[in-house]
PDB file of N, CA, C and O in Angstrom:
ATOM      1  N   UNK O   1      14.457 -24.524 -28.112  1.00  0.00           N
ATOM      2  CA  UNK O   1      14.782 -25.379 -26.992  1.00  0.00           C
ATOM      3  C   UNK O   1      16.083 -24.902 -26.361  1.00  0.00           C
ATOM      4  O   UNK O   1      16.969 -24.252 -26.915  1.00  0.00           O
ATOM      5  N   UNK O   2      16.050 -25.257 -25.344  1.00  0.00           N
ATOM      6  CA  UNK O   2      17.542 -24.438 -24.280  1.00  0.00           C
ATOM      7  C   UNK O   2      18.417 -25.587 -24.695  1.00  0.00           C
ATOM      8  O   UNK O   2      18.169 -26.775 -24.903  1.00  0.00           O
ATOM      9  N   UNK O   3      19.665 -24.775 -24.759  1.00  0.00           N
ATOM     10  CA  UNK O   3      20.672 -25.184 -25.118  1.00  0.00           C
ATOM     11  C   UNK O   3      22.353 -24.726 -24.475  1.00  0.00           C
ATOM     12  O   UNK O   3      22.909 -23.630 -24.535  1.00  0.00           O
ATOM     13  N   UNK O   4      22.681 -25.595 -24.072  1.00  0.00           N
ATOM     14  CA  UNK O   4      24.366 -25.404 -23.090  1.00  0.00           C
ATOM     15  C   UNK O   4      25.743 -26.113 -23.560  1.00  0.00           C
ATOM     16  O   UNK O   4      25.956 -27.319 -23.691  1.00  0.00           O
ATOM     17  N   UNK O   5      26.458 -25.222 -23.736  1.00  0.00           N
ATOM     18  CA  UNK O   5      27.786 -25.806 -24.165  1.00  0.00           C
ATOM     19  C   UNK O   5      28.558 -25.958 -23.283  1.00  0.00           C
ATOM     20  O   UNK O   5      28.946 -24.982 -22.640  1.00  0.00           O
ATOM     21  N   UNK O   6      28.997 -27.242 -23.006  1.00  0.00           N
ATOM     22  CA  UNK O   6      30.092 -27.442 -21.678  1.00  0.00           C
ATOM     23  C   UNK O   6      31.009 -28.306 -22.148  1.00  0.00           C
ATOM     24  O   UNK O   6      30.891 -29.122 -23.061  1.00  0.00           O
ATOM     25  N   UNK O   7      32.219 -27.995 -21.245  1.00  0.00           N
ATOM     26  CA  UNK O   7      33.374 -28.960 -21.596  1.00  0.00           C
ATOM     27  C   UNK O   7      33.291 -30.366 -21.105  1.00  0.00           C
ATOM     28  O   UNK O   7      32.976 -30.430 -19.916  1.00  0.00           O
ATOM     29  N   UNK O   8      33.483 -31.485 -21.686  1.00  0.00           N
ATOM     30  CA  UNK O   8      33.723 -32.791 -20.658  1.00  0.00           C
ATOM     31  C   UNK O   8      34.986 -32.580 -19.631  1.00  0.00           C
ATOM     32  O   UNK O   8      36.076 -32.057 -19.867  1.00  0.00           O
ATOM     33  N   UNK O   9      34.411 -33.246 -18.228  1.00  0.00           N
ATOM     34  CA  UNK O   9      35.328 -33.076 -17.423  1.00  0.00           C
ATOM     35  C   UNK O   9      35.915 -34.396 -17.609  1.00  0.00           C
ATOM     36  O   UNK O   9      37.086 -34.529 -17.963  1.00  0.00           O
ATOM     37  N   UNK O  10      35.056 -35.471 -17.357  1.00  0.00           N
ATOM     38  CA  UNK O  10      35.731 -36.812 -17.438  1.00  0.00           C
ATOM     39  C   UNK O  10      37.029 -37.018 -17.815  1.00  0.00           C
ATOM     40  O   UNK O  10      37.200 -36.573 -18.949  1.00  0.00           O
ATOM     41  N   UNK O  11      38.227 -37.607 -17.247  1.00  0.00           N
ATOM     42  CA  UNK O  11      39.311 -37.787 -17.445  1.00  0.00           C
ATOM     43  C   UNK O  11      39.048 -39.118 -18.420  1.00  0.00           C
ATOM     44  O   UNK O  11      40.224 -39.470 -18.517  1.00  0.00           O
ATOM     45  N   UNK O  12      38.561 -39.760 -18.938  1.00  0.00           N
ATOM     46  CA  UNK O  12      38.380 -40.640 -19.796  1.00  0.00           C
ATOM     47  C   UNK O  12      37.400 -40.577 -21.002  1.00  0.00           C
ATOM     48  O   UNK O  12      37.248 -41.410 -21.896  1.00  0.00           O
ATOM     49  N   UNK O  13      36.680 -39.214 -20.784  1.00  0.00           N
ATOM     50  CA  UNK O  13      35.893 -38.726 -21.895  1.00  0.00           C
ATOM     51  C   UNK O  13      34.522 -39.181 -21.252  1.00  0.00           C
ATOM     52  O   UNK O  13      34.238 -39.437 -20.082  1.00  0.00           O
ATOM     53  N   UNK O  14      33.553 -39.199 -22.738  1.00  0.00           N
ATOM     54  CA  UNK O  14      31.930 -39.706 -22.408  1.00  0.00           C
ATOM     55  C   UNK O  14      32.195 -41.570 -22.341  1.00  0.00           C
ATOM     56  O   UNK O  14      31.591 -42.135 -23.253  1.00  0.00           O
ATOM     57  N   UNK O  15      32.651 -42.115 -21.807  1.00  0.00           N
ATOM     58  CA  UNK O  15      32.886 -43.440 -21.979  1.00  0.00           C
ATOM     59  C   UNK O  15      31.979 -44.038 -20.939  1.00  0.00           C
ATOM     60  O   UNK O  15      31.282 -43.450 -20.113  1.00  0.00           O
ATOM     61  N   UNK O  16      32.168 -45.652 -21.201  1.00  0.00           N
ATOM     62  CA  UNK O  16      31.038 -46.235 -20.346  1.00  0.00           C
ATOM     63  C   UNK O  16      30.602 -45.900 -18.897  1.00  0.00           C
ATOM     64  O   UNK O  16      29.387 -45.937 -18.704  1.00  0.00           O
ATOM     65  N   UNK O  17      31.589 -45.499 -17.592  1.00  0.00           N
ATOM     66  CA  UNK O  17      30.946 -45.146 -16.524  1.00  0.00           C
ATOM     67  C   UNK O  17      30.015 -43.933 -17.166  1.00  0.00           C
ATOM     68  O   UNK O  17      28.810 -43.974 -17.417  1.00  0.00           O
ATOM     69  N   UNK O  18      31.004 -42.779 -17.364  1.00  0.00           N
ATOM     70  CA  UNK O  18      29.853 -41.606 -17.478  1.00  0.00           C
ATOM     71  C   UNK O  18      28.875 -41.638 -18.284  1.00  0.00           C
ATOM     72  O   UNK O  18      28.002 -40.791 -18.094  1.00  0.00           O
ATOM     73  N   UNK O  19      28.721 -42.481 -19.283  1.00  0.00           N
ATOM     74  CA  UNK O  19      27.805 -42.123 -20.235  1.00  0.00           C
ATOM     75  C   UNK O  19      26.424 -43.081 -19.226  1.00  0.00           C
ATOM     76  O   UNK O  19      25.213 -42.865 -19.178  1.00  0.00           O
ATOM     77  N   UNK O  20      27.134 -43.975 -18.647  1.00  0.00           N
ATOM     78  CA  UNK O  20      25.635 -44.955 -17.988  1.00  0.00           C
ATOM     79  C   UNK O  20      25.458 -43.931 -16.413  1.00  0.00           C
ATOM     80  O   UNK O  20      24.552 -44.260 -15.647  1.00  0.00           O
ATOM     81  N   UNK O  21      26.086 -43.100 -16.153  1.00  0.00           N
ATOM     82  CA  UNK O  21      25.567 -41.829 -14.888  1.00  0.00           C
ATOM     83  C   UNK O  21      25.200 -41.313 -15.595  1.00  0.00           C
ATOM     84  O   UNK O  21      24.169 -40.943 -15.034  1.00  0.00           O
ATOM     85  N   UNK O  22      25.144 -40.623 -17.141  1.00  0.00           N
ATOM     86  CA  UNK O  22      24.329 -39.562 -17.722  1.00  0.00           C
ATOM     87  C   UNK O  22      23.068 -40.391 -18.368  1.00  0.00           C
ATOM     88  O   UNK O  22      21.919 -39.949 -18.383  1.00  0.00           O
ATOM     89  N   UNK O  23      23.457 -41.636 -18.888  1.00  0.00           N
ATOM     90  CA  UNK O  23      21.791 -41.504 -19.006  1.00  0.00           C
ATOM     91  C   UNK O  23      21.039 -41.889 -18.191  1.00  0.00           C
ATOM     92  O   UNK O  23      19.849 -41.799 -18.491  1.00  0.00           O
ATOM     93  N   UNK O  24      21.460 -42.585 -16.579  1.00  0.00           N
ATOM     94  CA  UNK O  24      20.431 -42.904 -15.566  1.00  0.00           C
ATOM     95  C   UNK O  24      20.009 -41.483 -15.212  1.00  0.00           C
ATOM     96  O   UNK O  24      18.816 -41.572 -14.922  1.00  0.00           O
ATOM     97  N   UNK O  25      20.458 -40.033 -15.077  1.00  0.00           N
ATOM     98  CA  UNK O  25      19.942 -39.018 -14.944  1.00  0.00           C
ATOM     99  C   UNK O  25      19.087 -38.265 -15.628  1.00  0.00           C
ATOM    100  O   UNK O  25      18.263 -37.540 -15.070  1.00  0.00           O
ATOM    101  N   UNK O  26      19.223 -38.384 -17.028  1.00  0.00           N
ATOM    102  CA  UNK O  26      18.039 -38.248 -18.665  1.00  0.00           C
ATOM    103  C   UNK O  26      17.087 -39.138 -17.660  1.00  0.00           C
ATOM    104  O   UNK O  26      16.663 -38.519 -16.685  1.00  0.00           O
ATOM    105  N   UNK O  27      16.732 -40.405 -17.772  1.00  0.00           N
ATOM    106  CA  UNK O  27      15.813 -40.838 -17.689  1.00  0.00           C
ATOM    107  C   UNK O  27      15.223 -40.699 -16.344  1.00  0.00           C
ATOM    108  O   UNK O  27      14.003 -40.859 -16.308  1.00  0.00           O
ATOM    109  N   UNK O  28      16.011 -40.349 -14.868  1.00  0.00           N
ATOM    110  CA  UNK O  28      15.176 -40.132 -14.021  1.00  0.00           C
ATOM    111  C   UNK O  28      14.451 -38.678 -14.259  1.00  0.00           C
ATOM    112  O   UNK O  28      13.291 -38.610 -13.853  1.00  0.00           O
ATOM    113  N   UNK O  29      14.969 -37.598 -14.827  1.00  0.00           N
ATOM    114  CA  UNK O  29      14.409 -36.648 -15.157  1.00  0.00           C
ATOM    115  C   UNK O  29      13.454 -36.669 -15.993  1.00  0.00           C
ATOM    116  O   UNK O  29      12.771 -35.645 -15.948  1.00  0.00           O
ATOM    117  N   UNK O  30      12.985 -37.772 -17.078  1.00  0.00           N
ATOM    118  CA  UNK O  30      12.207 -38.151 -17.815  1.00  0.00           C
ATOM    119  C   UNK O  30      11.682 -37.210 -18.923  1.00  0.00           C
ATOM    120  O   UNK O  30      10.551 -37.214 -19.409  1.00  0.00           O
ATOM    121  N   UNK O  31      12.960 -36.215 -19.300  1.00  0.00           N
ATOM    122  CA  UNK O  31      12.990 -35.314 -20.415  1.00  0.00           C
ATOM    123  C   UNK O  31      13.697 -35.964 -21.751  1.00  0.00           C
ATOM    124  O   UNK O  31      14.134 -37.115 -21.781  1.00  0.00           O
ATOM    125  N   UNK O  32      13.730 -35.256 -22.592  1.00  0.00           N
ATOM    126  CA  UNK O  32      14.537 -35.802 -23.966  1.00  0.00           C
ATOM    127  C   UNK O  32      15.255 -34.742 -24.514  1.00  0.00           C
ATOM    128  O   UNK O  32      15.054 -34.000 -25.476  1.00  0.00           O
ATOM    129  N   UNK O  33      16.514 -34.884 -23.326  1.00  0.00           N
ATOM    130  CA  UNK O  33      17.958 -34.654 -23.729  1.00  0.00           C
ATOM    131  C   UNK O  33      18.871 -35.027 -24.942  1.00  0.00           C
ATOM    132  O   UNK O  33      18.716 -36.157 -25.405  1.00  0.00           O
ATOM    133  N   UNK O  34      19.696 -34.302 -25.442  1.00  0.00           N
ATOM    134  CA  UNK O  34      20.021 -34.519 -26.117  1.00  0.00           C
ATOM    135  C   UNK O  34      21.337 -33.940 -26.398  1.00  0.00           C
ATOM    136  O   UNK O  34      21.613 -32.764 -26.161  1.00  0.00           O
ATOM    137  N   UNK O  35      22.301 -34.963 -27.011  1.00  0.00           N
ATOM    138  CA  UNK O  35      24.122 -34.637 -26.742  1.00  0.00           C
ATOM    139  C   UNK O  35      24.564 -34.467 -28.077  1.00  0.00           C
ATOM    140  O   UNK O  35      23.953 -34.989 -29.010  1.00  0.00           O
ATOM    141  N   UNK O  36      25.719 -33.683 -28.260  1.00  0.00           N
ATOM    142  CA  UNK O  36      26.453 -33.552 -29.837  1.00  0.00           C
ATOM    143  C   UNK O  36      27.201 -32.784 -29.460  1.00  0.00           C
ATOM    144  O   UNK O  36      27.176 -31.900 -28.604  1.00  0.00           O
ATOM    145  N   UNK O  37      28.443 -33.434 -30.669  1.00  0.00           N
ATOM    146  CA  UNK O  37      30.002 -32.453 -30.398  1.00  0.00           C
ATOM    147  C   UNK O  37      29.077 -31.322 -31.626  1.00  0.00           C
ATOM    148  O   UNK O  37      28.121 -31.445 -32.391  1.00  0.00           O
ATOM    149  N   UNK O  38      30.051 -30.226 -31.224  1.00  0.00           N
ATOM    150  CA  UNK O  38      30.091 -29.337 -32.095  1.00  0.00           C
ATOM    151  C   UNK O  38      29.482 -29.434 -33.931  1.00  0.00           C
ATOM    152  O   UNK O  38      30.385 -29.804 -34.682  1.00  0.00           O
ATOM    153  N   UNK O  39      28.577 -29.244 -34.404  1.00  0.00           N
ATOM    154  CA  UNK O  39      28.509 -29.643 -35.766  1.00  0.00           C
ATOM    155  C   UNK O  39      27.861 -30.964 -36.248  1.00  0.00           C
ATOM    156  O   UNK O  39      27.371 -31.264 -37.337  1.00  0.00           O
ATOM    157  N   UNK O  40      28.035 -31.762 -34.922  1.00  0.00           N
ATOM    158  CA  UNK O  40      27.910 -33.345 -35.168  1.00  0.00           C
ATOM    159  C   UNK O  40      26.429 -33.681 -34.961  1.00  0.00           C
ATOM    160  O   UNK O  40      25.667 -32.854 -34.460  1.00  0.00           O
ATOM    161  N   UNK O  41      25.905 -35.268 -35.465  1.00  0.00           N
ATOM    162  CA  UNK O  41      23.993 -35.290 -35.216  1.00  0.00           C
ATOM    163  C   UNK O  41      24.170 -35.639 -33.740  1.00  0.00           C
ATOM    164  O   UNK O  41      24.984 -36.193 -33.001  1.00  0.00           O
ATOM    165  N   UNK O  42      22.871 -34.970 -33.692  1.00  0.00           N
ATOM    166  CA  UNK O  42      22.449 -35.262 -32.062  1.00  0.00           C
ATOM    167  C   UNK O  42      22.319 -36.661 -31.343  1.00  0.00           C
ATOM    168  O   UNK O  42      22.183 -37.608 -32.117  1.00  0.00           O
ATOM    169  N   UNK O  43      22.336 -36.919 -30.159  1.00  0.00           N
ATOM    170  CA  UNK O  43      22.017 -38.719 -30.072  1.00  0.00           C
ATOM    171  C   UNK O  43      21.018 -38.601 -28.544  1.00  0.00           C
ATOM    172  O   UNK O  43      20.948 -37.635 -27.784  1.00  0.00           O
ATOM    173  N   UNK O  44      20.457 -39.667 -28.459  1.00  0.00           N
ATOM    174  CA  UNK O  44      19.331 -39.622 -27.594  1.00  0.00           C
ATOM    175  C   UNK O  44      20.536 -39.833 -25.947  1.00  0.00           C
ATOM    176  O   UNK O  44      21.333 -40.763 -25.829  1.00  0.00           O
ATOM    177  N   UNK O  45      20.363 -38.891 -25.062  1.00  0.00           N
ATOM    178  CA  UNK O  45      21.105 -39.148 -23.649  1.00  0.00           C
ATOM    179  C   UNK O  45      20.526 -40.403 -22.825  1.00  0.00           C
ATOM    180  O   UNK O  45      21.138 -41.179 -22.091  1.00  0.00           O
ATOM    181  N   UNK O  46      19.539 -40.378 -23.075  1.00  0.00           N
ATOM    182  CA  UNK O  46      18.675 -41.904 -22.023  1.00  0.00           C
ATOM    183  C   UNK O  46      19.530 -42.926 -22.747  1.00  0.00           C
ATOM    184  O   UNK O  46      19.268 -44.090 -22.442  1.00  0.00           O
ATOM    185  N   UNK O  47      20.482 -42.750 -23.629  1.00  0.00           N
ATOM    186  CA  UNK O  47      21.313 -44.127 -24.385  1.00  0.00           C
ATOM    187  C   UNK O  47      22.589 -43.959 -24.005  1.00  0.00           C
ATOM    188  O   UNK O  47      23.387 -43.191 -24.543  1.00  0.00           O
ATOM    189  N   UNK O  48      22.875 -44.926 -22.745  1.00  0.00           N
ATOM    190  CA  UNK O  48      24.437 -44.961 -22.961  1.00  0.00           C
ATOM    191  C   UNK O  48      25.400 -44.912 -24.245  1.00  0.00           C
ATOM    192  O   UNK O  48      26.291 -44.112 -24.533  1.00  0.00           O
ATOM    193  N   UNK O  49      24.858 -46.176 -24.996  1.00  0.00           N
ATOM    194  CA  UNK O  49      24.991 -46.402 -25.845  1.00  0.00           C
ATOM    195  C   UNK O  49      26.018 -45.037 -26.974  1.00  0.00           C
ATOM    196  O   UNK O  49      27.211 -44.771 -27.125  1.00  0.00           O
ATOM    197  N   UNK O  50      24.925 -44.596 -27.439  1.00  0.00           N
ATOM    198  CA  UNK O  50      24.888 -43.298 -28.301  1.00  0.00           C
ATOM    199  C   UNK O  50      25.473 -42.573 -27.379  1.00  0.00           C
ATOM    200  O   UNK O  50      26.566 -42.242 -27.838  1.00  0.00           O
ATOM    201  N   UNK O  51      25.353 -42.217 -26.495  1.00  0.00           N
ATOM    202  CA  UNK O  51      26.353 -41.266 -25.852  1.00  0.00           C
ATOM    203  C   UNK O  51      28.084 -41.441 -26.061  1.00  0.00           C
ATOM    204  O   UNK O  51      28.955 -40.574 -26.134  1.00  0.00           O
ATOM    205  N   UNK O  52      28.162 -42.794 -26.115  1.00  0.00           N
ATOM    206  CA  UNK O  52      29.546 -43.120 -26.275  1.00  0.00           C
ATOM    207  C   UNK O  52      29.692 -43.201 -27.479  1.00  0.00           C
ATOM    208  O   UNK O  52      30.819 -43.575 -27.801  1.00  0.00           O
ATOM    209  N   UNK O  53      28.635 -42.893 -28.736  1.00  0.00           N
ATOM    210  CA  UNK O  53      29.590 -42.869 -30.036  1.00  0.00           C
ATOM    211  C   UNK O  53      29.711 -41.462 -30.444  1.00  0.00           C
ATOM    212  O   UNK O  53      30.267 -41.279 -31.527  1.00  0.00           O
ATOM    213  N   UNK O  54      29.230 -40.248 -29.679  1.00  0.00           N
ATOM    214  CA  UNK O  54      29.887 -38.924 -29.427  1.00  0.00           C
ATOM    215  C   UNK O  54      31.491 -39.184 -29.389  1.00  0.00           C
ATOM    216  O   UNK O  54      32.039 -38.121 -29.680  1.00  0.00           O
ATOM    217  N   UNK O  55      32.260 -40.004 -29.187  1.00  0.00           N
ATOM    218  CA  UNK O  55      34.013 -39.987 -29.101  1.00  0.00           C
ATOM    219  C   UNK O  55      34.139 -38.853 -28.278  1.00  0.00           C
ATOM    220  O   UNK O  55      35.291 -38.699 -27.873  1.00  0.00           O
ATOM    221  N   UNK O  56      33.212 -37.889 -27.847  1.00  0.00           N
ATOM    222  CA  UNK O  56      34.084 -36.747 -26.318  1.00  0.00           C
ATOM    223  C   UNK O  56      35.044 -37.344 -25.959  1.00  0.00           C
ATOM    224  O   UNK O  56      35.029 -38.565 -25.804  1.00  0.00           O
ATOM    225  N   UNK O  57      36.088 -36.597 -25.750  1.00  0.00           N
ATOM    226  CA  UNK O  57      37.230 -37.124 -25.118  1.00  0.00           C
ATOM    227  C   UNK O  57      37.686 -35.535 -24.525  1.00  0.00           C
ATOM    228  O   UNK O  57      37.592 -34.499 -25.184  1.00  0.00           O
ATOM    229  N   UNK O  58      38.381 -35.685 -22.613  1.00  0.00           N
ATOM    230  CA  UNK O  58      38.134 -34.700 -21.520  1.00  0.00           C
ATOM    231  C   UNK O  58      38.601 -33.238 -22.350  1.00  0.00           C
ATOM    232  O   UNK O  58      39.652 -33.082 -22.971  1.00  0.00           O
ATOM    233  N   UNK O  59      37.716 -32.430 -22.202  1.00  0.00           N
ATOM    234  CA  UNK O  59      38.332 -31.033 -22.786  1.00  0.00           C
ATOM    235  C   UNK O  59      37.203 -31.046 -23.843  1.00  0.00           C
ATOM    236  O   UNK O  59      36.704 -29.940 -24.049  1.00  0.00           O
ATOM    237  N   UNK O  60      36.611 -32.274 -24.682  1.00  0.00           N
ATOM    238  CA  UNK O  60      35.924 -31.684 -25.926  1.00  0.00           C
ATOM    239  C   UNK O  60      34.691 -30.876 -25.575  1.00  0.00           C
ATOM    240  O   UNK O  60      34.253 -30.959 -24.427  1.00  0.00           O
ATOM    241  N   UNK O  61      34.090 -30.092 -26.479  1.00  0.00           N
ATOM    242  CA  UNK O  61      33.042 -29.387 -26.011  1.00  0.00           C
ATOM    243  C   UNK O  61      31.867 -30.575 -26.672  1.00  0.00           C
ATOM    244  O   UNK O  61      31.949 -31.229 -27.711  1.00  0.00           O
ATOM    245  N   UNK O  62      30.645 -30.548 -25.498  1.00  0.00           N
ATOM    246  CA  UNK O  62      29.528 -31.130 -25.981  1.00  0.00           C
ATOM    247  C   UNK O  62      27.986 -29.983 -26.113  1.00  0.00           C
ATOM    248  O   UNK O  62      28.045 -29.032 -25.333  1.00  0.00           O
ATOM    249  N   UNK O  63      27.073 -30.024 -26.751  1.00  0.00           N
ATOM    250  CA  UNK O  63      26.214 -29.255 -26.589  1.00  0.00           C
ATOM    251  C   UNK O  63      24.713 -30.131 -26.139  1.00  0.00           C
ATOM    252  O   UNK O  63      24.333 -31.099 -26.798  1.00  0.00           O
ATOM    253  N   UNK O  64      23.904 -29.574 -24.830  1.00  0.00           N
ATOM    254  CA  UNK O  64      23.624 -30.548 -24.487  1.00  0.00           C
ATOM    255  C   UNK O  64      21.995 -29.413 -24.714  1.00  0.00           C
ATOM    256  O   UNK O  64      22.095 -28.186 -24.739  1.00  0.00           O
ATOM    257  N   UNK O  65      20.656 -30.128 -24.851  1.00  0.00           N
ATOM    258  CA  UNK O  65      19.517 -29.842 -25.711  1.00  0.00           C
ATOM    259  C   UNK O  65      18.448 -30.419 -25.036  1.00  0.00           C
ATOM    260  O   UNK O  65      18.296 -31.607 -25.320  1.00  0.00           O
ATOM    261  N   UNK O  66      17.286 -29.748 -23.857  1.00  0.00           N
ATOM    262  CA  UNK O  66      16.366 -30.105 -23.957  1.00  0.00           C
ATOM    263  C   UNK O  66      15.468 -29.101 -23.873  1.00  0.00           C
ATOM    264  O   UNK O  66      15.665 -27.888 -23.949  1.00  0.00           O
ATOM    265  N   UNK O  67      13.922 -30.030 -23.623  1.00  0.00           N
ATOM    266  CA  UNK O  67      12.889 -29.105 -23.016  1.00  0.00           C
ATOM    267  C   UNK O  67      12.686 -27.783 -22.431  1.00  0.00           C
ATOM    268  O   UNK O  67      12.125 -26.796 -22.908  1.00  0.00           O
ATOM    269  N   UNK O  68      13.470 -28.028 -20.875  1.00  0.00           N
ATOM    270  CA  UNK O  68      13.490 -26.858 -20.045  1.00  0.00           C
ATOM    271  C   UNK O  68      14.643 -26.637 -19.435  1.00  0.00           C
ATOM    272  O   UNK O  68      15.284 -27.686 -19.366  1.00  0.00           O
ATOM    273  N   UNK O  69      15.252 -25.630 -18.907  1.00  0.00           N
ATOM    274  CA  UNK O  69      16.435 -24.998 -18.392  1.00  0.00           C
ATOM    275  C   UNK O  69      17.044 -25.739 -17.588  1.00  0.00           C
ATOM    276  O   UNK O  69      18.261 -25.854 -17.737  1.00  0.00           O
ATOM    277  N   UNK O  70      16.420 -26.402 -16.585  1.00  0.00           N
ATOM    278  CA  UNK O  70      16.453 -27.063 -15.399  1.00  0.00           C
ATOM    279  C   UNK O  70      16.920 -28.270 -16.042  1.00  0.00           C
ATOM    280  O   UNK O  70      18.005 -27.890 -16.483  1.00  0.00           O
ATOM    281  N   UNK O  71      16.786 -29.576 -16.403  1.00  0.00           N
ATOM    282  CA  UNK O  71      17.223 -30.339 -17.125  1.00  0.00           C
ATOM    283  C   UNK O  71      18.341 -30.277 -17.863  1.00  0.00           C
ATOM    284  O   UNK O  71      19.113 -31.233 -17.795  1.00  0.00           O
ATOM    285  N   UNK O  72      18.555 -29.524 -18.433  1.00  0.00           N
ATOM    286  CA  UNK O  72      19.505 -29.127 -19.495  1.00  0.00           C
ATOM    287  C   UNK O  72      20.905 -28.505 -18.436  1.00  0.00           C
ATOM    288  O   UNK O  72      22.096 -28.517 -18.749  1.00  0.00           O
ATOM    289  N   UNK O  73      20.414 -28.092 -17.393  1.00  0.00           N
ATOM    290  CA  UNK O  73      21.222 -27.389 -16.434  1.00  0.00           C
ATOM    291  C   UNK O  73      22.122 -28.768 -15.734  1.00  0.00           C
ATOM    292  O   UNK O  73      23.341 -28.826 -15.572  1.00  0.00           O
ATOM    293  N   UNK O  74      21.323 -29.583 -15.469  1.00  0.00           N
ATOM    294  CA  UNK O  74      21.002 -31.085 -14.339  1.00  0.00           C
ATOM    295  C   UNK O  74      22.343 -32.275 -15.031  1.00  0.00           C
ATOM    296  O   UNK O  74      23.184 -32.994 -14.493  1.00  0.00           O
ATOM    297  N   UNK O  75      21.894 -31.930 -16.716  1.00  0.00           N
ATOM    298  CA  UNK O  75      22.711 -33.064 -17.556  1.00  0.00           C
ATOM    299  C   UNK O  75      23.997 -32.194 -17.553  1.00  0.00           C
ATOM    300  O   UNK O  75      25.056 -32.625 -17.097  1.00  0.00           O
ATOM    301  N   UNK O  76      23.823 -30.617 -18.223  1.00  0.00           N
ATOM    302  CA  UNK O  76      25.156 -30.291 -18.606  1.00  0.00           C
ATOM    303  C   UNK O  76      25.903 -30.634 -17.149  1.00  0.00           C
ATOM    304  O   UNK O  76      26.672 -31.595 -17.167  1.00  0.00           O
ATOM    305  N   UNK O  77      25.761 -30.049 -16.123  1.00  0.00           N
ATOM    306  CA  UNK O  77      26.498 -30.069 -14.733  1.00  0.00           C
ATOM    307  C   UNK O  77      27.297 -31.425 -14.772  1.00  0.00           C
ATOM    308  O   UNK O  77      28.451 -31.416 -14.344  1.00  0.00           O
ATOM    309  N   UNK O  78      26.630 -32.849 -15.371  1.00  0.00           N
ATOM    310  CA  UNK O  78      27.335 -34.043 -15.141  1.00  0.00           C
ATOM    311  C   UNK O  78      28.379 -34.261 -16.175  1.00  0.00           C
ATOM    312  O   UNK O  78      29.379 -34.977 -16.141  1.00  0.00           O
ATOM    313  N   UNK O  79      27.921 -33.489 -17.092  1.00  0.00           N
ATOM    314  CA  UNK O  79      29.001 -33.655 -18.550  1.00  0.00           C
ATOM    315  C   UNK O  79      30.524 -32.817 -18.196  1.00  0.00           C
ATOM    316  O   UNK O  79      31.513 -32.699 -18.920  1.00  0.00           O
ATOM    317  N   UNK O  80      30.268 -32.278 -16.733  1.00  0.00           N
ATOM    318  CA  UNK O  80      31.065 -31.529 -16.825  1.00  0.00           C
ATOM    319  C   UNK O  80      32.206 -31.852 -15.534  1.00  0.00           C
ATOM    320  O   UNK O  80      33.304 -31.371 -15.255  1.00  0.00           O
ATOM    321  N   UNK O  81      31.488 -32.740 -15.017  1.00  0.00           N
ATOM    322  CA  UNK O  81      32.479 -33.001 -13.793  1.00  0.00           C
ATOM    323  C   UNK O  81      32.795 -34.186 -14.458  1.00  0.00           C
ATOM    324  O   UNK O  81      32.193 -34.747 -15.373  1.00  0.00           O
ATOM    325  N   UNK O  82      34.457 -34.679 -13.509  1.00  0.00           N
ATOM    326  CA  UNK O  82      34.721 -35.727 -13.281  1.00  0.00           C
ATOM    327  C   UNK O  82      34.268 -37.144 -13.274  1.00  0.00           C
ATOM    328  O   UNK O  82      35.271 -37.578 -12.708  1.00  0.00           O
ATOM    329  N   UNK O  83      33.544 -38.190 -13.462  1.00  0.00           N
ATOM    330  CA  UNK O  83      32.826 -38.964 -13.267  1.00  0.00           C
ATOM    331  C   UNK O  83      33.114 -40.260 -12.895  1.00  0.00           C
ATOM    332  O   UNK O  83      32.329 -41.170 -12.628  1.00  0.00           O
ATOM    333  N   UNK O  84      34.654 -40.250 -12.907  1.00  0.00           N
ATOM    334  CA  UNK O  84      35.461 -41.614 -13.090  1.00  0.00           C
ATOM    335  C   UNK O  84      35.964 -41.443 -11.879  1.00  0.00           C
ATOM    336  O   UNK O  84      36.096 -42.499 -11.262  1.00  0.00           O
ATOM    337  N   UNK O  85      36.355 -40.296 -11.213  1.00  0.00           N
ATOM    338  CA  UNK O  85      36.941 -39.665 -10.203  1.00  0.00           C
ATOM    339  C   UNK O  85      36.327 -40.348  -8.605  1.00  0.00           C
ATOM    340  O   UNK O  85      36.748 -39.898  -7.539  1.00  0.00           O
TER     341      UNK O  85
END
């Protein structure tokens, strides 16, 4: 499965705005994405939730996991900007 390592841009990390813009984008894409720091278990992206018990905080690296390129391209891009901004 394709797989992308990007930095969080978020100046507040994966926290509640961004994590509820990343998973309204998982689920309009209707793939099964998937987020983890470095080493750490994976958590479902359609879950705000779980996204925010990743602890990312701006600078950490996340590795982001799906299906096809395009998707995986779609989520990392948001993990990586600003979101609070």
């Amino acid at each position: 499965m394709p797989t992308q390592t990007v930095t969080v841009g978020s100046a507040v990390g994966l926290h509640a705005r961004p994590a509820a813009i990343i998973s309204e984008k998982v689920e309009e894409l209707g793939a099964e994405i998937t987020l983890a720091v470095p080493g750490g278990e994976p958590v479902d992206a359609a879950s705000s939730l779980l996204i925010m018990t990743l602890g990312a905080a701006n600078g950490d690296k996340v590795e982001v996991t799906g299906p096809d390129q395009a998707a995986v391209d779609a989520v990392a891009a948001l993990v990586a900007q600003d979101l609070d901004a």
